[in-house]
Amino acid sequence: LGAIEKGILFLDAGRNVVRLLPPLVISDEQVITVASVLDGLLGEEEAARIRS
């Protein structure tokens, strides 16, 4: 699933830049969730690049 399906919104800001826009108030649990989702998405992208 993509980031939106996992409840995370972010913007790309170039080929190798991800722009995060966190709210002013964010819990530790929410930070961990975002980091985990982003890590998974980057892992999927890396695996796709290796296969091609």
Coordinates of N, CA and C in Angstrom, one line a residue:
L1 N 0.8 -1.2 0.0 CA 0.0 0.0 0.0 C 0.9 1.2 0.0
G2 N 0.3 2.3 -0.5 CA 1.0 3.6 -0.6 C 0.9 4.3 0.7
A3 N 1.5 5.4 0.8 CA 1.5 6.2 2.0 C 0.1 6.7 2.4
I4 N -0.7 7.2 1.4 CA -2.0 7.7 1.6 C -2.9 6.6 2.2
E5 N -2.8 5.4 1.7 CA -3.6 4.3 2.2 C -3.2 3.9 3.6
K6 N -2.0 4.3 4.0 CA -1.6 4.0 5.4 C -1.8 5.2 6.3
G7 N -2.4 6.3 5.8 CA -2.7 7.4 6.6 C -1.6 8.5 6.7
I8 N -0.6 8.4 5.8 CA 0.5 9.4 5.9 C 0.5 10.2 4.6
L9 N 0.6 11.5 4.7 CA 0.7 12.4 3.6 C 2.0 13.1 3.6
F10 N 2.7 13.1 2.5 CA 4.0 13.8 2.4 C 4.2 14.3 1.0
L11 N 5.1 15.2 0.8 CA 5.3 15.8 -0.5 C 6.7 15.4 -1.0
D12 N 6.9 15.1 -2.3 CA 8.2 15.0 -2.8 C 8.7 16.4 -3.1
A13 N 10.0 16.6 -2.9 CA 10.6 17.9 -3.2 C 11.8 17.8 -4.0
G14 N 11.8 16.8 -4.9 CA 12.9 16.6 -5.8 C 13.1 15.1 -5.9
R15 N 14.1 14.7 -6.7 CA 14.4 13.2 -6.9 C 14.7 12.5 -5.7
N16 N 15.5 13.1 -4.8 CA 15.9 12.4 -3.6 C 15.6 13.1 -2.3
V17 N 14.5 13.8 -2.3 CA 14.1 14.6 -1.1 C 12.6 14.3 -0.8
V18 N 12.3 14.0 0.5 CA 11.0 13.8 1.0 C 10.7 15.0 1.9
R19 N 9.7 15.7 1.7 CA 9.3 16.9 2.6 C 8.2 16.4 3.5
L20 N 8.6 16.4 4.8 CA 7.6 16.1 5.8 C 7.0 17.3 6.4
L21 N 5.7 17.3 6.6 CA 5.0 18.4 7.1 C 4.2 18.0 8.4
P22 N 4.9 17.8 9.5 CA 4.2 17.3 10.7 C 3.3 18.4 11.3
P23 N 2.3 18.1 12.1 CA 1.5 19.1 12.8 C 2.3 19.7 13.9
L24 N 1.8 20.8 14.4 CA 2.6 21.4 15.5 C 2.6 20.6 16.8
V25 N 1.6 19.8 17.0 CA 1.6 18.8 18.1 C 1.5 17.4 17.6
I26 N 2.5 16.6 17.9 CA 2.6 15.2 17.4 C 3.1 14.3 18.5
S27 N 2.5 13.2 18.7 CA 2.9 12.3 19.8 C 4.1 11.4 19.3
D28 N 4.8 10.9 20.3 CA 5.9 10.0 20.0 C 5.4 8.8 19.1
E29 N 4.3 8.3 19.5 CA 3.7 7.2 18.8 C 3.4 7.5 17.3
Q30 N 3.0 8.7 17.0 CA 2.7 9.2 15.7 C 4.0 9.3 14.9
V31 N 5.1 9.8 15.5 CA 6.4 9.9 14.9 C 6.9 8.6 14.5
I32 N 6.8 7.6 15.4 CA 7.2 6.3 15.2 C 6.4 5.6 14.0
T33 N 5.1 5.9 14.0 CA 4.3 5.4 12.9 C 4.8 5.9 11.5
V34 N 5.0 7.2 11.5 CA 5.4 7.8 10.2 C 6.7 7.3 9.8
A35 N 7.7 7.2 10.7 CA 9.0 6.6 10.4 C 8.9 5.2 9.9
S36 N 8.1 4.4 10.5 CA 7.9 3.0 10.1 C 7.3 2.9 8.7
V37 N 6.3 3.7 8.4 CA 5.6 3.7 7.1 C 6.6 4.2 6.0
L38 N 7.3 5.2 6.3 CA 8.3 5.7 5.4 C 9.4 4.7 5.1
D39 N 9.9 4.1 6.2 CA 10.9 3.0 6.0 C 10.4 1.9 5.1
G40 N 9.2 1.5 5.3 CA 8.6 0.4 4.5 C 8.5 0.8 3.1
L41 N 8.0 2.1 2.8 CA 7.8 2.5 1.4 C 9.2 2.7 0.7
L42 N 10.2 3.1 1.4 CA 11.5 3.3 0.8 C 12.1 1.9 0.6
G43 N 11.8 0.9 1.4 CA 12.3 -0.4 1.2 C 11.6 -1.1 0.0
E44 N 10.3 -0.8 -0.2 CA 9.6 -1.3 -1.4 C 10.2 -0.7 -2.6
E45 N 10.5 0.6 -2.6 CA 11.0 1.3 -3.8 C 12.4 0.8 -4.1
E46 N 13.2 0.5 -3.1 CA 14.6 0.0 -3.3 C 14.5 -1.4 -3.9
A47 N 13.6 -2.2 -3.4 CA 13.4 -3.6 -4.0 C 13.0 -3.5 -5.4
A48 N 12.1 -2.6 -5.7 CA 11.6 -2.5 -7.1 C 12.7 -2.0 -8.0
R49 N 13.6 -1.2 -7.6 CA 14.7 -0.7 -8.4 C 15.7 -1.8 -8.6
I50 N 15.9 -2.7 -7.6 CA 16.8 -3.8 -7.8 C 16.3 -4.8 -8.8
R51 N 15.0 -5.0 -8.8 CA 14.4 -6.0 -9.7 C 14.5 -5.5 -11.1
S52 N 14.5 -4.2 -11.4 CA 14.4 -3.7 -12.7 C 15.8 -3.4 -13.3

